[in-house]
């Protein structure tokens, strides 16, 4: 026997590396609140052995998995537990997505429909009778507040107000804004442009941008997710060919396009993967290389508690955002213990998941109450909805905090 | 972007997030250093239970009462031989735990005994508050014990536990409690685990209900109630509260893994490290070192592609084989993160293990080679700013000597002092 026997005997998603230690179970937020979920070890590597023999062993309870990947972060043996579970759902689930799931999953379609009617849609979505209809007919939990739809899409703002000014810069990046910035919260996109411009970078949109597909994967529509992913890849390739990094302001979009495209959807992204990055990471790396400098306002003060979003944790990138935030002199920084907030994209919107979703987040909400910050900082937009709804504390993306604290004139001078 | 790497700078980068790495991380952060810790998954603390061993057994397997005396007689290869003052460092370790919210009983001057999940008594150094601890194995402190389990909870083998204590002349009755809330957990037999039970009790505030049940099944006539340690996952407060609600003096006994006290140690130490301003790189792995002669300049990790972690000093605390701090293939044993030298047993695989699995296994003594200051070596050259601590070190067998936690913590503290006094 030789070394090859050992090294070439690797199984898909490392599932044979599992030594049955059960550590993953300790950190699964779903296992913690419901015994009906088989837990990561059973749903993942253990169940996979059975499923490989006979697909009848597939258990629809796997849909309770949040795909938060906290099990993977905890596993001492690098078993890709979350990937095993999602791949099994894609391969074996016979459950067809309902109208509600399709609506929740198609974030960009619904956004496109809602945006022009935002002044009507926002109050209507908040009305008790409307919530009752959504709850009863659609299965969207009545306790949920829908994120507001913006009346002017980010893309429209950008094309009119920002795009013409971008060519004056000598360095350039492309921006994958994502559905949330486009339809719900264009301010984050504007903040991003403000910061990038201040450090001397012009911002450009991709030729074509589709929703990254995370909600489609979660709601059992991998084929559509793959189609959209291919569109994104084509646009990104063009951007990368021009020497642009492709930046986002969402940890989940980033994670999906860098890792899930390849692992779950079979999209070949190897040529662009390294160029896809989170804005905070891009900025911190430039600062560390001495290529840019930030200057902050002296009158800025804020107590900020940082929440590590699940996919941020999975990418291992939390320190990029926290180190960047800590550079702001006026910030009183609190690090929250890493815990899932419970929303997991569209998961927490579903009536059947609402209670579980709130139970999962409770530990985090208690921590926030105790820390009593002016705002919570996090890199994920769905965490923002969940935390704002559940604690009443405002939540900001680190880029928005940087934009707020930035002394734009001084920064421009430093980066001339 | 591609091709050029940026660097994140720290005073110290620690590789490994278990007991050893966290101890060094906390001690260095307490001294005001900017520390980063890279951890590949969770650690063996999850199997460790509620006690920390310093030195429990001599080479021949005899229980030790006075570990400090025995440490003086250890052979020269043992990592304790690289400590300046074992007794003082042991005191510092106890304080580090205390400041992280982990109160313990016990001192390095005299071992006490812990009860293992299968009913054996083992000499140990520190035991977390609330866990059963026995001063002298020949004088059991209890006459009549009620051993209370939860119905269908399989990781607390009461038969073994009862037999172990009966052998020592203690009268033992086994009892069981059941709560409807646990009934729920039983729907999934694989998930009826200590940590999940703890979460159910703590989230639903079942303390009083649970204590009432225990009190009613136990009744009168006992001088001790022993419970499985299925409480206190985030802090010890709830676990202690339950003990106070029980009419008879009560303590916890370790369960089979995952261990709730172990998980608590892990999370409280990590919390302490973060509160001191430490940076934690979770679920990531060091894959390469960047060297300048005998100086380690920086490390690359699997996930921070594009960023090197740079520091003045580095500590390798990645653990032994179970934690993949050491890896064996067919021909040799190596250290996978930085490729530093390993004290191995040569190429003859047959000498690595003995056939009788209950015998001490020679491979356990393999580990990273260090000089007297715990500096690592590369191709025989001593590295000036790279230290090793904990079970990745060569020269001891923690299963045989019962010295695992002590080696983890004390070598980490020695490395801390070596760095601070450079
Ligand atoms: S943590 Fe990893 S090795 Fe342990 S049981 Fe889970 S999958 Fe297996
Ligand atoms: S991905 Fe999250 S929810 Fe799913 S099994 Fe892992 S820890 Fe549990």
PDB file of C-alpha atoms in Angstrom, chain A residues 1-3 6 21-23 25-27 31-32 35-39 41-42 73-78 258 274 281-282 284-285 288-289 291 313-317 319-320 323 326 335 337, chain B residues 1-2 4-10 34 41-43 46-47 184-185 187-188 190-191 193 195-196 199 203 258 263 271 274 277 279-283 303-307 324 329-331:
ATOM      1  CA  UNK A   1       0.000   0.000   0.000  1.00  0.00           C
ATOM      2  CA  UNK A   2       1.172   3.464  -0.757  1.00  0.00           C
ATOM      3  CA  UNK A   3       0.450   7.042   0.071  1.00  0.00           C
ATOM      4  CA  UNK A   6      -4.663   7.228   1.352  1.00  0.00           C
ATOM      5  CA  UNK A  21     -17.581  13.053  17.355  1.00  0.00           C
ATOM      6  CA  UNK A  22     -20.975  14.848  17.362  1.00  0.00           C
ATOM      7  CA  UNK A  23     -19.358  18.258  17.724  1.00  0.00           C
ATOM      8  CA  UNK A  25     -24.608  18.695  16.632  1.00  0.00           C
ATOM      9  CA  UNK A  26     -23.543  20.972  19.490  1.00  0.00           C
ATOM     10  CA  UNK A  27     -23.407  23.975  17.163  1.00  0.00           C
ATOM     11  CA  UNK A  31     -31.009  20.965  16.520  1.00  0.00           C
ATOM     12  CA  UNK A  32     -30.918  23.265  19.516  1.00  0.00           C
ATOM     13  CA  UNK A  35     -35.911  17.455  18.020  1.00  0.00           C
ATOM     14  CA  UNK A  36     -37.754  16.939  14.732  1.00  0.00           C
ATOM     15  CA  UNK A  37     -34.634  17.858  12.828  1.00  0.00           C
ATOM     16  CA  UNK A  38     -32.200  14.933  12.587  1.00  0.00           C
ATOM     17  CA  UNK A  39     -29.179  17.180  13.249  1.00  0.00           C
ATOM     18  CA  UNK A  41     -24.340  14.435  11.798  1.00  0.00           C
ATOM     19  CA  UNK A  42     -27.403  12.319  11.106  1.00  0.00           C
ATOM     20  CA  UNK A  73     -17.151  25.709  10.837  1.00  0.00           C
ATOM     21  CA  UNK A  74     -17.247  23.579  13.996  1.00  0.00           C
ATOM     22  CA  UNK A  75     -16.265  20.222  12.462  1.00  0.00           C
ATOM     23  CA  UNK A  76     -12.673  19.385  13.383  1.00  0.00           C
ATOM     24  CA  UNK A  77     -12.352  17.145  10.332  1.00  0.00           C
ATOM     25  CA  UNK A  78     -13.431  19.456   7.569  1.00  0.00           C
ATOM     26  CA  UNK A 258     -17.701  31.942  -4.644  1.00  0.00           C
ATOM     27  CA  UNK A 274     -10.627  35.004  -6.557  1.00  0.00           C
ATOM     28  CA  UNK A 281     -12.132  42.866   2.695  1.00  0.00           C
ATOM     29  CA  UNK A 282     -11.045  44.676  -0.453  1.00  0.00           C
ATOM     30  CA  UNK A 284      -8.739  46.398   4.355  1.00  0.00           C
ATOM     31  CA  UNK A 285      -6.348  44.606   2.012  1.00  0.00           C
ATOM     32  CA  UNK A 288      -2.681  46.955   4.627  1.00  0.00           C
ATOM     33  CA  UNK A 289      -0.747  47.176   1.405  1.00  0.00           C
ATOM     34  CA  UNK A 291      -2.291  51.645  -1.302  1.00  0.00           C
ATOM     35  CA  UNK A 313     -18.172  32.971   9.552  1.00  0.00           C
ATOM     36  CA  UNK A 314     -18.033  30.178   6.980  1.00  0.00           C
ATOM     37  CA  UNK A 315     -15.844  32.225   4.664  1.00  0.00           C
ATOM     38  CA  UNK A 316     -13.583  32.957   7.626  1.00  0.00           C
ATOM     39  CA  UNK A 317     -13.678  36.660   6.810  1.00  0.00           C
ATOM     40  CA  UNK A 319     -11.767  39.828  10.955  1.00  0.00           C
ATOM     41  CA  UNK A 320     -11.666  41.818   7.707  1.00  0.00           C
ATOM     42  CA  UNK A 323     -10.543  45.278  11.829  1.00  0.00           C
ATOM     43  CA  UNK A 326     -11.990  49.219  14.616  1.00  0.00           C
ATOM     44  CA  UNK A 335     -17.881  41.879  19.559  1.00  0.00           C
ATOM     45  CA  UNK A 337     -20.520  36.066  20.394  1.00  0.00           C
TER      46      UNK A 337
ATOM     47  CA  UNK B   1      -5.587  41.821  -7.234  1.00  0.00           C
ATOM     48  CA  UNK B   2      -4.209  38.409  -7.982  1.00  0.00           C
ATOM     49  CA  UNK B   4      -0.070  40.520  -4.694  1.00  0.00           C
ATOM     50  CA  UNK B   5      -0.722  39.633  -1.096  1.00  0.00           C
ATOM     51  CA  UNK B   6      -1.650  41.977   1.672  1.00  0.00           C
ATOM     52  CA  UNK B   7      -0.589  41.407   5.256  1.00  0.00           C
ATOM     53  CA  UNK B   8      -2.563  41.637   8.475  1.00  0.00           C
ATOM     54  CA  UNK B   9      -0.150  42.381  11.293  1.00  0.00           C
ATOM     55  CA  UNK B  10      -0.363  41.184  14.879  1.00  0.00           C
ATOM     56  CA  UNK B  34      -2.508  42.142  19.844  1.00  0.00           C
ATOM     57  CA  UNK B  41     -12.890  23.550  13.779  1.00  0.00           C
ATOM     58  CA  UNK B  42     -13.701  22.904  17.396  1.00  0.00           C
ATOM     59  CA  UNK B  43     -11.311  21.246  19.811  1.00  0.00           C
ATOM     60  CA  UNK B  46     -15.530  18.753  23.796  1.00  0.00           C
ATOM     61  CA  UNK B  47     -14.473  15.309  25.000  1.00  0.00           C
ATOM     62  CA  UNK B 184     -39.876  15.615  22.717  1.00  0.00           C
ATOM     63  CA  UNK B 185     -36.129  15.084  22.429  1.00  0.00           C
ATOM     64  CA  UNK B 187     -38.352  11.517  19.054  1.00  0.00           C
ATOM     65  CA  UNK B 188     -34.912  11.639  17.541  1.00  0.00           C
ATOM     66  CA  UNK B 190     -29.541  10.409  17.799  1.00  0.00           C
ATOM     67  CA  UNK B 191     -30.196  13.868  19.187  1.00  0.00           C
ATOM     68  CA  UNK B 193     -27.360  14.308  23.660  1.00  0.00           C
ATOM     69  CA  UNK B 195     -25.733  19.433  24.920  1.00  0.00           C
ATOM     70  CA  UNK B 196     -29.259  19.277  23.506  1.00  0.00           C
ATOM     71  CA  UNK B 199     -30.377  23.587  25.783  1.00  0.00           C
ATOM     72  CA  UNK B 203     -34.283  27.593  27.109  1.00  0.00           C
ATOM     73  CA  UNK B 258     -20.038  15.718  23.850  1.00  0.00           C
ATOM     74  CA  UNK B 263     -18.211  22.928  25.690  1.00  0.00           C
ATOM     75  CA  UNK B 271     -15.368  34.668  25.086  1.00  0.00           C
ATOM     76  CA  UNK B 274     -12.487  38.018  22.425  1.00  0.00           C
ATOM     77  CA  UNK B 277      -9.625  42.198  22.022  1.00  0.00           C
ATOM     78  CA  UNK B 279      -8.992  38.217  16.814  1.00  0.00           C
ATOM     79  CA  UNK B 280     -10.379  34.745  16.169  1.00  0.00           C
ATOM     80  CA  UNK B 281     -10.099  33.214  12.700  1.00  0.00           C
ATOM     81  CA  UNK B 282     -12.681  30.451  12.903  1.00  0.00           C
ATOM     82  CA  UNK B 283     -12.863  27.332  10.814  1.00  0.00           C
ATOM     83  CA  UNK B 303      -9.522  30.913   3.535  1.00  0.00           C
ATOM     84  CA  UNK B 304      -7.713  34.222   3.684  1.00  0.00           C
ATOM     85  CA  UNK B 305      -6.421  33.909   0.160  1.00  0.00           C
ATOM     86  CA  UNK B 306      -4.732  37.164  -0.643  1.00  0.00           C
ATOM     87  CA  UNK B 307      -3.793  37.929   2.963  1.00  0.00           C
ATOM     88  CA  UNK B 324      -4.843  16.833  12.994  1.00  0.00           C
ATOM     89  CA  UNK B 329       0.784   8.439   6.429  1.00  0.00           C
ATOM     90  CA  UNK B 330       2.268   5.075   5.578  1.00  0.00           C
ATOM     91  CA  UNK B 331       5.844   6.172   5.890  1.00  0.00           C
TER      92      UNK B 331
END
